[in-house]
Coordinates of C-alpha atoms in Angstrom, one line a residue:
M748 CA -74.9 -15.8 -15.8
E749 CA -75.5 -19.1 -14.1
Q750 CA -75.3 -20.9 -17.4
I751 CA -72.0 -19.2 -18.1
K752 CA -70.6 -20.3 -14.8
E753 CA -71.8 -23.9 -15.3
D754 CA -70.3 -24.1 -18.8
L755 CA -67.0 -22.5 -17.6
Q756 CA -66.5 -24.9 -14.7
H757 CA -67.4 -27.9 -16.9
V758 CA -65.0 -27.2 -19.8
Y759 CA -62.2 -25.9 -17.5
N760 CA -62.3 -29.0 -15.4
L761 CA -62.4 -31.1 -18.5
S762 CA -59.2 -29.3 -19.7
V763 CA -57.6 -30.0 -16.4
E764 CA -58.5 -33.7 -16.6
S765 CA -57.1 -33.9 -20.1
F766 CA -53.9 -32.2 -19.2
N767 CA -53.3 -34.3 -16.1
K768 CA -53.8 -37.4 -18.3
K769 CA -51.3 -35.9 -20.8
E770 CA -54.0 -35.8 -23.5
Y771 CA -52.8 -32.5 -24.8
S772 CA -54.9 -32.2 -27.9
A773 CA -58.0 -32.8 -25.8
F774 CA -56.7 -30.2 -23.4
F775 CA -56.6 -27.6 -26.2
R776 CA -60.1 -28.6 -27.5
N777 CA -61.5 -27.9 -24.0
I778 CA -59.4 -24.8 -23.0
R779 CA -60.4 -23.0 -26.1
P780 CA -64.1 -22.6 -25.2
G781 CA -62.9 -22.2 -21.6
I782 CA -61.1 -19.1 -22.5
E783 CA -64.3 -17.6 -24.1
Y784 CA -66.4 -18.6 -21.1
L785 CA -63.9 -17.2 -18.6
S786 CA -63.8 -13.9 -20.4
Q787 CA -67.6 -13.7 -20.5
F788 CA -67.8 -14.6 -16.8
L789 CA -65.4 -11.8 -15.9
I790 CA -67.4 -9.3 -17.9
Y791 CA -70.5 -10.3 -15.9
D792 CA -68.6 -9.9 -12.7
F793 CA -67.0 -6.6 -13.5
F794 CA -70.3 -5.0 -14.6
G795 CA -72.3 -6.4 -11.6
N796 CA -75.4 -5.9 -13.8
E797 CA -76.5 -8.9 -15.9
D798 CA -78.4 -6.8 -18.4
E799 CA -75.5 -4.5 -19.1
A800 CA -73.2 -7.5 -19.5
E801 CA -75.6 -9.4 -21.8
D802 CA -76.0 -6.3 -24.0
L803 CA -72.2 -6.1 -24.4
I804 CA -71.7 -9.8 -25.0
N805 CA -74.5 -9.9 -27.6
G806 CA -73.1 -6.8 -29.4
D807 CA -76.1 -4.6 -28.6
T808 CA -73.7 -2.1 -27.0
S809 CA -70.0 -1.4 -27.3
I810 CA -67.2 0.1 -25.3
S811 CA -65.7 3.4 -26.4
K812 CA -62.5 5.2 -25.3
N813 CA -62.2 8.9 -24.7
R814 CA -58.9 10.0 -26.2
E815 CA -58.7 13.1 -24.0
D816 CA -58.6 11.3 -20.6
N817 CA -58.1 7.7 -21.7
S818 CA -61.4 6.7 -20.0
Y819 CA -63.6 3.9 -21.1
S820 CA -67.4 3.9 -21.1
I821 CA -70.4 2.0 -22.4
S822 CA -71.7 3.3 -25.8
S823 CA -75.3 2.9 -26.8
Y824 CA -74.0 2.2 -30.4
P825 CA -74.0 -1.5 -31.2
A826 CA -70.8 -3.3 -32.1
N827 CA -70.1 -3.6 -35.8
F828 CA -69.9 -7.4 -35.4
K829 CA -71.4 -9.6 -32.7
P830 CA -68.4 -10.6 -30.5
T831 CA -67.2 -14.1 -30.8
G832 CA -64.2 -16.2 -29.7
R833 CA -61.1 -14.3 -28.9
V834 CA -62.9 -10.9 -29.1
F835 CA -64.1 -11.6 -25.6
C836 CA -60.5 -11.8 -24.4
E837 CA -60.1 -8.2 -25.6
L838 CA -63.4 -7.1 -24.0
F839 CA -63.0 -8.2 -20.4
P840 CA -60.2 -5.7 -19.4
K841 CA -62.2 -2.9 -21.1
A842 CA -65.2 -3.9 -19.0
Y843 CA -63.1 -3.6 -15.9
F844 CA -61.8 -0.1 -17.0
C845 CA -65.4 1.0 -17.5
K846 CA -66.2 0.3 -13.9
H847 CA -62.8 1.4 -12.4
R848 CA -61.9 4.7 -14.1
D849 CA -59.2 5.4 -11.5
V850 CA -57.1 2.7 -13.2
T851 CA -56.9 4.6 -16.6
S852 CA -56.9 8.1 -15.1
K853 CA -53.8 10.2 -15.8
Y854 CA -53.7 10.6 -12.0
A855 CA -53.6 6.9 -11.4
T856 CA -51.3 5.6 -8.7
E857 CA -48.4 3.2 -9.7
E858 CA -50.4 0.3 -8.3
K859 CA -53.4 1.2 -10.5
K860 CA -51.2 1.5 -13.5
R861 CA -49.7 -1.9 -12.7
I862 CA -53.2 -3.4 -12.6
K863 CA -54.0 -1.9 -16.0
R864 CA -50.7 -3.2 -17.6
G865 CA -51.4 -6.6 -16.0
L866 CA -54.9 -6.8 -17.4
D867 CA -53.8 -5.6 -20.9
S868 CA -50.9 -8.2 -20.9
C869 CA -53.1 -11.0 -19.7
S870 CA -55.7 -10.1 -22.3
A871 CA -53.1 -10.3 -25.0
E872 CA -51.8 -13.7 -23.7
M873 CA -55.4 -15.1 -23.6
C874 CA -55.8 -14.0 -27.3
R875 CA -52.6 -15.8 -28.1
Y876 CA -53.5 -19.0 -26.3
Y877 CA -56.9 -18.9 -27.9
S878 CA -55.2 -18.9 -31.4
I879 CA -52.8 -21.6 -30.2
A880 CA -55.7 -23.8 -28.9
S881 CA -57.5 -23.4 -32.3
E882 CA -54.4 -24.7 -34.0
M883 CA -53.2 -27.3 -31.5
G884 CA -56.6 -28.9 -30.9
S885 CA -56.3 -30.6 -34.3
H886 CA -52.7 -31.7 -33.7
A887 CA -52.3 -31.4 -37.4
G888 CA -48.7 -31.0 -38.6
R889 CA -47.4 -30.8 -35.0
S890 CA -45.1 -33.2 -33.1
S891 CA -46.2 -34.5 -29.7
M892 CA -43.4 -32.5 -28.2
D893 CA -44.7 -29.3 -29.7
V894 CA -48.1 -29.8 -28.4
E895 CA -46.9 -30.8 -24.9
V896 CA -44.7 -27.7 -24.6
Q897 CA -47.5 -25.4 -25.6
A898 CA -50.0 -27.2 -23.4
R899 CA -47.7 -26.8 -20.3
S900 CA -47.1 -23.2 -21.1
C901 CA -50.9 -22.5 -21.5
A902 CA -51.8 -24.4 -18.3
A903 CA -49.1 -22.5 -16.3
F904 CA -50.4 -19.2 -17.6
F905 CA -54.0 -19.9 -16.5
M906 CA -52.9 -21.0 -13.1
G907 CA -51.0 -17.8 -12.8
F908 CA -53.9 -15.7 -14.2
L909 CA -56.4 -17.0 -11.7
D910 CA -53.8 -16.4 -8.9
Y911 CA -53.3 -12.9 -10.3
I912 CA -57.1 -12.2 -10.2
S913 CA -57.3 -13.4 -6.6
S914 CA -54.2 -11.8 -5.2
N915 CA -54.9 -8.4 -6.7
R916 CA -58.7 -8.6 -6.0
I917 CA -59.5 -7.9 -9.6
A918 CA -62.8 -9.8 -9.3
S919 CA -65.5 -9.8 -6.6
K920 CA -65.1 -12.1 -3.6
S921 CA -67.8 -14.4 -4.8
A922 CA -66.2 -14.7 -8.2
I923 CA -62.8 -15.4 -6.7
D924 CA -64.3 -18.1 -4.4
F925 CA -66.0 -19.7 -7.4
L926 CA -62.8 -19.7 -9.5
G927 CA -60.9 -21.1 -6.5
K928 CA -63.1 -24.3 -6.6
F929 CA -61.8 -25.3 -10.1
D930 CA -59.7 -28.4 -10.4
K931 CA -55.9 -27.9 -10.4
F932 CA -53.4 -28.7 -13.1
V933 CA -50.7 -31.1 -12.0
F934 CA -47.2 -30.6 -13.3
G935 CA -45.5 -33.5 -11.5
D936 CA -43.6 -33.3 -8.2
V937 CA -42.4 -29.7 -8.9
D938 CA -44.1 -26.8 -7.2
N939 CA -44.8 -24.3 -10.0
T940 CA -46.5 -21.6 -8.0
S941 CA -43.7 -19.2 -8.3
D942 CA -43.4 -19.9 -12.0
Y943 CA -47.0 -18.9 -12.5
Q944 CA -46.5 -15.5 -10.8
N945 CA -43.2 -14.9 -12.6
Q946 CA -45.0 -15.4 -15.9
I947 CA -47.5 -12.7 -15.1
D948 CA -44.8 -10.4 -13.7
N949 CA -42.7 -10.9 -16.9
L950 CA -45.7 -10.0 -19.1
I951 CA -46.2 -6.8 -17.2
K952 CA -42.5 -5.9 -17.4
E953 CA -42.5 -6.6 -21.2
A954 CA -45.5 -4.4 -21.6
E955 CA -43.8 -1.6 -19.7
E956 CA -40.6 -1.9 -21.8
K957 CA -42.6 -2.0 -25.1
D958 CA -44.5 1.1 -24.1
A959 CA -41.3 2.9 -23.4
A960 CA -39.7 1.8 -26.6
L961 CA -42.7 2.8 -28.7
L962 CA -43.0 6.2 -27.0
T963 CA -39.3 6.8 -27.7
A964 CA -39.7 5.9 -31.4
Q965 CA -42.8 8.1 -31.7
K966 CA -40.9 11.0 -30.1
M967 CA -38.2 10.6 -32.7
Q968 CA -40.7 10.6 -35.4
L969 CA -42.4 13.8 -34.2
E970 CA -39.1 15.6 -33.7
A971 CA -38.1 14.6 -37.2
E972 CA -41.4 16.0 -38.6
Q973 CA -41.0 19.2 -36.5
G974 CA -37.5 19.7 -37.7
K975 CA -38.7 19.3 -41.3
L976 CA -41.5 21.9 -40.8
L977 CA -39.2 24.4 -39.2
A978 CA -36.7 24.0 -42.0
E979 CA -39.4 24.6 -44.6
Q980 CA -40.3 27.8 -42.8
R981 CA -36.8 29.1 -42.6
T982 CA -35.5 28.5 -46.1
T983 CA -36.6 28.1 -49.7
E984 CA -37.0 24.7 -51.3
V985 CA -33.6 24.9 -53.0
E986 CA -31.8 25.8 -49.8
L987 CA -33.5 23.0 -47.9
R988 CA -32.5 20.4 -50.5
N989 CA -29.0 21.7 -50.4
K990 CA -28.9 21.4 -46.6
E991 CA -30.1 17.8 -46.8
L992 CA -27.4 16.9 -49.3
E993 CA -24.7 18.5 -47.1
D994 CA -25.9 16.6 -44.1
Q995 CA -25.9 13.3 -46.0
I996 CA -22.3 14.0 -47.3
K997 CA -21.2 14.8 -43.7
Q998 CA -22.8 11.6 -42.4
L999 CA -21.1 9.5 -45.0
Q1000 CA -17.8 11.0 -44.3
E1001 CA -18.1 10.3 -40.6
L1002 CA -18.8 6.7 -41.4
L1003 CA -15.8 6.5 -43.7
D1004 CA -13.6 8.0 -41.0
S1005 CA -14.8 5.5 -38.5
Q1006 CA -12.7 2.4 -38.4
T1007 CA -13.8 0.7 -35.2
V1008 CA -15.6 -2.6 -35.4
I1009 CA -16.6 -4.8 -32.6
V1010 CA -16.6 -8.6 -33.1
D1011 CA -19.5 -10.3 -31.3
A1012 CA -19.2 -14.1 -31.2
H1013 CA -22.6 -14.5 -29.6
N1014 CA -25.7 -16.0 -31.3
E1015 CA -28.5 -17.3 -29.1
N1016 CA -30.2 -19.3 -31.8
A1017 CA -27.1 -21.1 -33.2
D1018 CA -26.0 -24.7 -32.4
E1019 CA -22.5 -24.5 -31.0
N1020 CA -21.3 -27.5 -33.1
D1021 CA -22.3 -25.8 -36.3
V1022 CA -21.1 -22.2 -35.8
E1023 CA -17.8 -21.2 -37.3
D1024 CA -18.0 -17.5 -37.0
I1025 CA -20.7 -14.8 -36.3
E1026 CA -19.8 -11.2 -36.6
A1027 CA -21.6 -7.9 -36.0
I1028 CA -20.4 -4.6 -37.4
T1029 CA -21.0 -1.6 -35.1
V1030 CA -20.1 2.0 -35.7
T1031 CA -18.9 3.8 -32.6
D1032 CA -20.8 7.0 -33.2
G1033 CA -24.0 6.6 -31.1
E1034 CA -25.5 9.7 -32.6
S1035 CA -25.8 8.4 -36.1
S1036 CA -29.2 7.4 -37.4
V1037 CA -27.6 5.1 -39.9
E1038 CA -28.0 1.4 -39.4
T1039 CA -24.9 0.3 -37.6
N1040 CA -25.6 -3.2 -36.3
K1041 CA -26.0 -5.5 -39.2
E1042 CA -24.9 -9.0 -39.0
Y1043 CA -23.3 -11.3 -41.5
V1044 CA -23.1 -14.9 -40.7
T1045 CA -21.2 -18.0 -41.7
I1046 CA -23.1 -21.0 -43.1
S1047 CA -21.6 -24.3 -41.8
S1048 CA -24.4 -26.7 -42.8
S1049 CA -27.3 -26.9 -45.2
H1050 CA -29.6 -27.7 -42.3
N1051 CA -28.9 -24.4 -40.6
F1052 CA -29.1 -22.5 -43.9
R1053 CA -32.6 -24.0 -44.4
R1054 CA -33.6 -22.6 -41.1
L1055 CA -32.4 -19.2 -42.3
L1056 CA -34.2 -19.7 -45.6
Q1057 CA -37.5 -20.5 -44.0
G1058 CA -37.3 -18.3 -40.9
A1059 CA -40.6 -17.5 -39.3
N1060 CA -42.2 -16.4 -42.5
D1061 CA -42.6 -19.5 -44.7
W1062 CA -41.0 -18.5 -48.0
D1063 CA -42.9 -18.6 -51.3
V1064 CA -41.2 -21.7 -52.6
T1065 CA -39.4 -24.6 -50.9
E1066 CA -36.9 -26.7 -52.7
E1067 CA -39.2 -29.7 -52.6
T1068 CA -41.9 -27.9 -54.5
M1069 CA -39.8 -26.0 -57.0
D1070 CA -40.7 -26.2 -60.7
D1071 CA -38.3 -27.2 -63.5
D1072 CA -37.5 -23.5 -64.3
Q1073 CA -36.4 -22.8 -60.7
L1074 CA -34.4 -26.0 -60.3
D1075 CA -32.7 -25.3 -63.6
L1076 CA -31.6 -21.9 -62.3
I1077 CA -30.2 -23.5 -59.1
E1078 CA -28.3 -26.0 -61.1
Y1079 CA -27.2 -23.4 -63.7
T1080 CA -23.4 -23.6 -64.4
D1081 CA -21.1 -21.9 -61.9
D1082 CA -18.8 -20.7 -64.7
K1083 CA -21.1 -17.9 -65.9
S1084 CA -22.8 -14.8 -64.6
M1085 CA -26.5 -14.7 -64.9
L1086 CA -29.5 -12.3 -64.9
V1087 CA -32.8 -13.7 -63.7
A1088 CA -36.2 -11.9 -64.0
G1089 CA -39.5 -13.0 -62.6
C1090 CA -42.8 -11.6 -61.4
A1091 CA -43.6 -10.9 -57.7
G1092 CA -44.0 -14.2 -55.9
S1093 CA -42.0 -16.3 -58.3
G1094 CA -39.4 -17.2 -55.8
K1095 CA -36.5 -15.1 -57.0
S1096 CA -35.2 -14.3 -53.5
V1097 CA -35.4 -18.0 -52.5
I1098 CA -33.5 -19.1 -55.5
A1099 CA -30.8 -16.4 -54.8
M1100 CA -30.4 -17.9 -51.3
H1101 CA -30.4 -21.5 -52.6
K1102 CA -27.8 -20.5 -55.1
A1103 CA -25.6 -18.9 -52.4
E1104 CA -25.9 -22.1 -50.3
Q1105 CA -24.9 -24.3 -53.3
L1106 CA -21.8 -22.1 -54.1
H1107 CA -20.7 -22.0 -50.5
K1108 CA -20.9 -25.8 -50.2
K1109 CA -18.4 -25.9 -53.2
G1110 CA -16.0 -23.7 -51.2
K1111 CA -16.8 -20.4 -52.9
D1112 CA -16.8 -17.0 -51.2
V1113 CA -20.2 -15.5 -51.6
I1114 CA -21.8 -12.1 -50.7
L1115 CA -25.6 -11.7 -51.0
I1116 CA -26.9 -8.1 -51.1
A1117 CA -30.5 -6.8 -50.7
Y1118 CA -31.7 -3.3 -51.5
T1119 CA -34.1 -2.4 -48.7
R1120 CA -33.6 -2.7 -45.0
S1121 CA -37.0 -4.4 -44.6
L1122 CA -36.2 -7.1 -47.2
S1123 CA -32.7 -7.6 -45.7
R1124 CA -34.2 -8.3 -42.3
F1125 CA -37.0 -10.4 -43.7
M1126 CA -34.7 -12.6 -45.7
R1127 CA -32.4 -13.4 -42.9
N1128 CA -35.2 -13.8 -40.3
G1129 CA -34.4 -16.8 -38.1
K1130 CA -30.7 -16.0 -37.6
A1131 CA -29.1 -19.1 -38.8
D1132 CA -25.5 -19.7 -38.3
S1133 CA -23.6 -18.9 -41.4
T1134 CA -19.0 -17.2 -43.9
F1135 CA -21.7 -16.5 -46.6
R1136 CA -22.1 -12.8 -46.1
F1137 CA -25.5 -11.2 -46.3
F1138 CA -25.6 -7.3 -46.4
H1139 CA -28.0 -4.5 -46.7
H1140 CA -26.7 -2.5 -49.7
Y1141 CA -26.0 0.7 -47.8
L1142 CA -23.8 -1.2 -45.2
W1143 CA -21.9 -3.1 -48.0
K1144 CA -21.1 0.1 -49.9
Y1145 CA -20.6 2.9 -47.3
K1146 CA -19.5 1.1 -44.2
L1147 CA -17.6 -1.9 -45.5
K1148 CA -16.3 -0.1 -48.6
M1149 CA -17.6 -2.7 -51.1
P1150 CA -15.7 -5.9 -50.1
K1151 CA -15.1 -8.3 -53.0
A1152 CA -16.0 -12.0 -53.2
D1153 CA -15.9 -14.8 -55.7
Y1154 CA -19.6 -14.4 -56.3
I1155 CA -21.7 -11.3 -55.8
I1156 CA -25.5 -12.1 -55.7
V1157 CA -27.9 -9.1 -55.7
D1158 CA -31.6 -9.2 -55.2
E1159 CA -34.0 -6.5 -56.6
I1160 CA -31.4 -5.5 -59.1
Q1161 CA -33.9 -3.3 -61.0
D1162 CA -33.7 -0.8 -58.0
F1163 CA -30.0 0.1 -58.5
T1164 CA -28.4 2.7 -60.8
K1165 CA -25.9 1.9 -63.6
D1166 CA -23.0 3.0 -61.4
E1167 CA -24.1 0.8 -58.5
I1168 CA -24.5 -2.2 -60.8
Q1169 CA -21.0 -1.6 -62.2
E1170 CA -19.8 -1.6 -58.6
F1171 CA -21.3 -5.1 -58.1
I1172 CA -19.7 -6.3 -61.2
D1173 CA -16.3 -4.9 -60.2
A1174 CA -16.6 -6.6 -56.7
A1175 CA -17.1 -10.1 -58.2
R1176 CA -13.8 -11.8 -58.6
K1177 CA -15.4 -14.5 -60.7
H1178 CA -19.1 -14.0 -61.5
F1179 CA -22.2 -12.0 -60.5
L1180 CA -25.8 -13.2 -60.2
F1181 CA -28.5 -10.6 -60.5
F1182 CA -32.2 -11.2 -59.7
G1183 CA -34.9 -8.7 -60.6
D1184 CA -38.5 -7.8 -61.4
T1185 CA -39.5 -5.7 -64.4
A1186 CA -42.6 -4.5 -62.7
Q1187 CA -41.1 -3.2 -59.4
S1188 CA -38.7 -0.3 -60.3
I1189 CA -40.5 2.2 -58.1
Y1190 CA -37.7 4.6 -57.2
R1191 CA -37.7 6.7 -60.3
Q1192 CA -40.3 9.1 -58.8
Y1193 CA -37.5 10.1 -56.3
G1194 CA -35.1 11.0 -59.1
K1195 CA -33.1 7.8 -58.9
Q1196 CA -32.1 6.6 -62.4
T1197 CA -32.6 2.9 -62.0
M1198 CA -32.3 0.5 -64.9
T1199 CA -34.8 -1.9 -66.4
I1200 CA -34.0 -5.6 -66.7
A1201 CA -33.6 -5.2 -70.5
Q1202 CA -31.1 -2.3 -70.0
I1203 CA -29.2 -4.4 -67.5
G1204 CA -29.1 -7.2 -70.0
T1205 CA -27.6 -4.9 -72.6
M1206 CA -25.1 -3.5 -70.2
T1207 CA -23.9 -6.9 -69.0
G1208 CA -24.3 -8.7 -72.3
L1209 CA -26.3 -11.4 -70.6
N1210 CA -29.5 -13.1 -71.8
T1211 CA -32.3 -12.8 -69.3
L1212 CA -33.4 -16.1 -67.7
Q1213 CA -37.1 -16.0 -67.0
L1214 CA -39.2 -17.3 -64.1
F1215 CA -42.8 -17.7 -65.2
N1216 CA -44.8 -19.3 -62.3
N1217 CA -46.2 -17.3 -59.4
Y1218 CA -46.5 -19.0 -56.0
R1219 CA -47.7 -16.1 -53.8
L1220 CA -50.6 -14.3 -55.4
P1221 CA -54.3 -15.4 -55.1
R1222 CA -55.6 -15.6 -58.6
P1223 CA -58.2 -12.8 -58.3
V1224 CA -55.5 -10.4 -57.0
A1225 CA -53.1 -11.5 -59.8
K1226 CA -55.8 -10.8 -62.4
I1227 CA -56.3 -7.3 -61.1
T1228 CA -52.7 -6.4 -60.7
Q1229 CA -51.5 -7.8 -64.0
D1230 CA -54.3 -6.5 -66.2
Y1231 CA -55.3 -3.2 -64.5
V1232 CA -52.6 -1.9 -62.1
G1233 CA -49.1 -2.9 -63.2
V1234 CA -47.0 -1.0 -65.7
D1235 CA -45.1 -2.9 -68.4
V1236 CA -46.0 -6.3 -66.9
Q1237 CA -47.2 -9.5 -68.6
E1238 CA -50.9 -9.9 -68.9
Y1239 CA -52.6 -12.4 -66.6
K1240 CA -52.4 -16.1 -67.6
E1241 CA -54.2 -18.6 -65.5
K1242 CA -51.6 -21.3 -65.8
V1243 CA -48.9 -19.1 -64.4
Y1244 CA -50.5 -18.8 -60.9
Q1245 CA -50.0 -21.8 -58.6
N1246 CA -51.6 -20.4 -55.5
K1247 CA -55.1 -22.0 -55.3
E1248 CA -56.5 -19.2 -53.1
T1249 CA -59.6 -17.8 -54.7
E1250 CA -60.7 -15.2 -52.1
L1251 CA -61.8 -12.0 -53.8
P1252 CA -60.2 -8.8 -52.6
H1253 CA -62.3 -6.4 -50.6
F1254 CA -62.8 -2.8 -51.8
I1255 CA -64.6 -1.0 -49.0
H1256 CA -66.0 2.6 -49.1
F1257 CA -66.3 4.8 -46.0
D1258 CA -67.9 8.2 -45.4
N1259 CA -64.6 9.7 -44.1
E1260 CA -61.1 8.7 -43.1
Q1261 CA -61.8 8.5 -39.4
K1262 CA -64.4 5.7 -40.1
Q1263 CA -61.7 4.0 -42.2
I1264 CA -59.3 4.0 -39.3
E1265 CA -62.0 2.6 -36.9
A1266 CA -62.7 -0.2 -39.4
L1267 CA -59.0 -0.8 -39.8
L1268 CA -58.6 -1.3 -36.1
R1269 CA -61.5 -3.7 -36.0
L1270 CA -60.2 -5.6 -38.9
V1271 CA -56.8 -6.0 -37.3
K1272 CA -58.3 -7.0 -33.9
D1273 CA -60.6 -9.6 -35.6
N1274 CA -57.5 -11.2 -37.3
L1275 CA -54.9 -11.2 -34.6
G1276 CA -52.7 -14.2 -35.0
R1277 CA -52.5 -13.7 -38.8
N1278 CA -49.5 -12.1 -40.4
I1279 CA -50.8 -8.6 -41.4
G1280 CA -49.2 -5.9 -43.5
I1281 CA -50.7 -2.4 -43.4
L1282 CA -49.3 -0.6 -46.3
L1283 CA -49.5 3.2 -47.0
P1284 CA -48.4 5.5 -49.8
N1285 CA -46.1 7.7 -47.7
N1286 CA -44.3 8.2 -44.4
P1287 CA -46.6 10.8 -42.8
E1288 CA -49.5 8.3 -43.1
V1289 CA -47.4 5.6 -41.6
I1290 CA -46.8 7.9 -38.6
R1291 CA -50.5 8.8 -38.4
I1292 CA -51.8 5.2 -38.5
S1293 CA -49.1 4.0 -36.0
Q1294 CA -50.3 6.7 -33.6
E1295 CA -53.9 5.7 -34.1
F1296 CA -52.9 2.1 -33.1
K1297 CA -51.1 3.4 -30.0
D1298 CA -54.0 5.6 -29.0
N1299 CA -56.3 2.6 -29.2
D1300 CA -54.0 0.2 -27.3
V1301 CA -53.4 -2.0 -30.4
E1302 CA -49.9 -3.2 -30.6
C1303 CA -48.1 -2.8 -33.9
E1304 CA -44.7 -2.5 -35.5
F1305 CA -43.7 0.1 -38.0
K1306 CA -41.1 1.5 -40.3
Y1307 CA -40.7 5.2 -41.3
N1308 CA -38.0 6.4 -43.6
K1309 CA -37.5 9.3 -46.1
G1310 CA -38.2 8.1 -49.7
E1311 CA -35.4 6.1 -51.2
N1312 CA -32.9 6.9 -48.3
D1313 CA -33.4 3.7 -46.4
F1314 CA -30.6 4.7 -44.0
D1315 CA -32.6 7.6 -42.5
Y1316 CA -35.3 5.9 -40.5
V1317 CA -37.3 5.0 -37.4
D1318 CA -38.0 1.3 -37.3
N1319 CA -39.1 -1.3 -34.8
L1320 CA -40.0 -4.1 -37.3
D1321 CA -39.5 -7.6 -35.9
F1322 CA -40.4 -10.4 -38.4
N1323 CA -40.3 -13.0 -35.5
T1324 CA -43.6 -11.6 -34.1
M1325 CA -47.1 -11.8 -35.4
L1326 CA -47.9 -8.1 -34.6
P1327 CA -49.3 -6.1 -37.6
K1328 CA -46.6 -4.3 -39.6
I1329 CA -47.2 -0.7 -40.7
L1330 CA -44.9 0.5 -43.5
T1331 CA -44.9 2.3 -46.9
Y1332 CA -45.5 0.7 -50.2
H1333 CA -41.8 1.1 -51.0
S1334 CA -40.6 -0.5 -47.8
A1335 CA -42.7 -3.5 -48.4
K1336 CA -40.8 -4.5 -51.5
G1337 CA -39.9 -8.2 -51.3
L1338 CA -42.1 -8.9 -48.3
Q1339 CA -45.2 -11.1 -48.0
F1340 CA -48.1 -11.3 -45.6
D1341 CA -51.2 -13.5 -45.1
M1342 CA -53.3 -10.4 -45.1
V1343 CA -52.6 -7.0 -46.7
I1344 CA -54.6 -3.9 -45.9
L1345 CA -54.3 -0.7 -47.9
P1346 CA -56.0 2.1 -46.0
L1347 CA -56.4 5.7 -47.1
Y1348 CA -56.4 4.7 -50.8
N1349 CA -56.5 7.8 -52.9
G1350 CA -55.7 6.6 -56.4
A1351 CA -52.5 6.2 -58.4
S1352 CA -52.6 8.4 -61.5
D1353 CA -49.1 8.2 -62.9
D1354 CA -46.9 5.2 -63.9
E1355 CA -44.6 5.5 -60.8
S1356 CA -47.4 5.6 -58.3
R1357 CA -49.1 2.7 -60.1
K1358 CA -45.8 0.7 -59.8
A1359 CA -45.8 1.4 -56.1
L1360 CA -49.5 0.3 -55.8
Y1361 CA -48.6 -2.8 -57.7
V1362 CA -45.9 -3.6 -55.2
A1363 CA -48.3 -3.1 -52.3
M1364 CA -51.1 -5.2 -53.7
T1365 CA -48.8 -8.1 -54.7
R1366 CA -47.5 -8.6 -51.1
T1367 CA -50.5 -10.7 -50.1
M1368 CA -50.7 -14.5 -50.1
H1369 CA -54.4 -14.7 -49.1
S1370 CA -56.5 -11.6 -48.3
L1371 CA -56.4 -8.1 -49.6
Y1372 CA -58.4 -5.1 -48.3
V1373 CA -58.5 -1.6 -50.0
L1374 CA -60.1 1.1 -47.9
Y1375 CA -61.1 4.5 -49.4
S1376 CA -63.3 7.5 -48.6
T1377 CA -63.3 9.3 -52.0
Q1378 CA -66.7 9.7 -53.7
T1379 CA -65.8 7.1 -56.2
L1380 CA -63.1 4.5 -56.5
L1381 CA -60.1 6.3 -58.1
P1382 CA -57.9 5.0 -60.9
P1383 CA -56.5 2.6 -61.7
L1384 CA -58.9 0.4 -59.5
D1385 CA -61.9 2.1 -61.0
R1386 CA -61.3 0.1 -64.2
V1387 CA -61.4 -3.3 -62.4
P1388 CA -64.6 -5.3 -63.3
T1389 CA -66.9 -5.7 -60.3
H1390 CA -66.9 -9.5 -60.5
L1391 CA -63.2 -9.5 -59.5
Y1392 CA -63.7 -8.0 -56.1
L1393 CA -66.2 -7.6 -53.2
K1394 CA -67.5 -4.1 -53.0
E1395 CA -68.7 -3.1 -49.5

């Protein structure tokens, strides 16, 4: 305990000294271990027993949560991993809850609930600043302004956090007195005291709002499932399907009858000098579950388009690193339609957007259409200012009645039917540009008669232009997906894969599904700050895993929809955050993540389920985890040679 106090005071005061000298990289190098020591110090203080605290800090014991009454207690079972780094930021509030059960009780007063929300929010912020400090300490790839802004924000938070501990008497009097002797950050002549407290108050408010929003979404999910079960009890399968079709027809007719649109000229992220026009289309019927607030924006400069293109997700391929095949497609003549095919990760979507930019700069009217809601939101993440119109397919067809343009550009063309493709062709006054993937037509299992790239080529009379290089997939994952999982895909060729990542995927066996879920939660907690996609075969499992995250106080975002009907959904995905995303294999089409986790793997025996598995596995740029509880690893992964993955 005394050594922790000595180390904490030393590195904290060093960070204050560095900050006050405006040596911000040094500040981050010192505040990072300071965060770890501060968390450990609070664990010692909350427990009041050094032996108990040391056992937890060393991983000899762990903290468990009782789901029935939400109470926390010390478990004699050791932790799966010895705690390190940011894990201590997550442990200190749980240590407090162990010793103050009245804070988590269902009978807790509003003041106690506020303390819990405050500690949870501060814990999350400390985790975030720990990650920022790890990155900023090297100053690599960051401007001095970036580092200064983050340093001032971090310093302000810790001043506010120490004040929060003191004013709410979270720690013991001796601990508060000790922390009060630390050196103080200097922000100039301005008194920032109120700013510190406001930052903490805002964190608590955000936590309250997020809890309410998630509960509402979960209620909608449960009501939808309840309605489905009741319907199945009341009617035969044929009658139920007929009712669903009737409801969909009624819903579409209501949309067609609605003519009211609201023009919203507000865009927080746009530069006033660059914006020509920003519009949002909104249906007046508030009862509809159909997406009714999709934007299309007007590009007025290539700089702002590039912001849209890159967004917060770092696209597979930037223009500066494109290969000759990709550049040739961008420079391909504007006087012809074209059909482009490429593997997952080859940069098809990026090229589609570059092509749209190029045509717009020449004064052409362009509409870009994406199939899934998730892909549509992911592609336009960053909200650039833009007359180039970017639509989710359902909105383009059913709400806007298929507006025409000089050029119609469609991504994931292999997921559309022949009639839908003909509608795109009819909407193009001059030419159409189709981008697709032969390996990702995954909607046939729902009865949708999609077309292959070869069939589309025959229908349109176009030769297929091929993209051969893959910029996303780590080579071991590419080898597995191309040779053992994909259906009608090209065999693995070393020279095609430009990602130098060589990390082997992890195939991990568990005794039962509950242990899988516990491991999943640990895996996510250990990798907070990474862009994580948790992909599942179907919607009920998305609901189940989302609820497990909620029950264990792990923030997440999710999308739940019914098969191919992407307009019937519950969705709180936000690609501007680094929270883990939970969605189905199908909803993940076109997306990419640093880490992909496939829990509850139960095999993929037929071609359509293998195609869906292929989509899920090819979403990763770095790490892939497959979790399963079956006695043996089921097909098609059972055929993968053991030297291509890590078996655990």
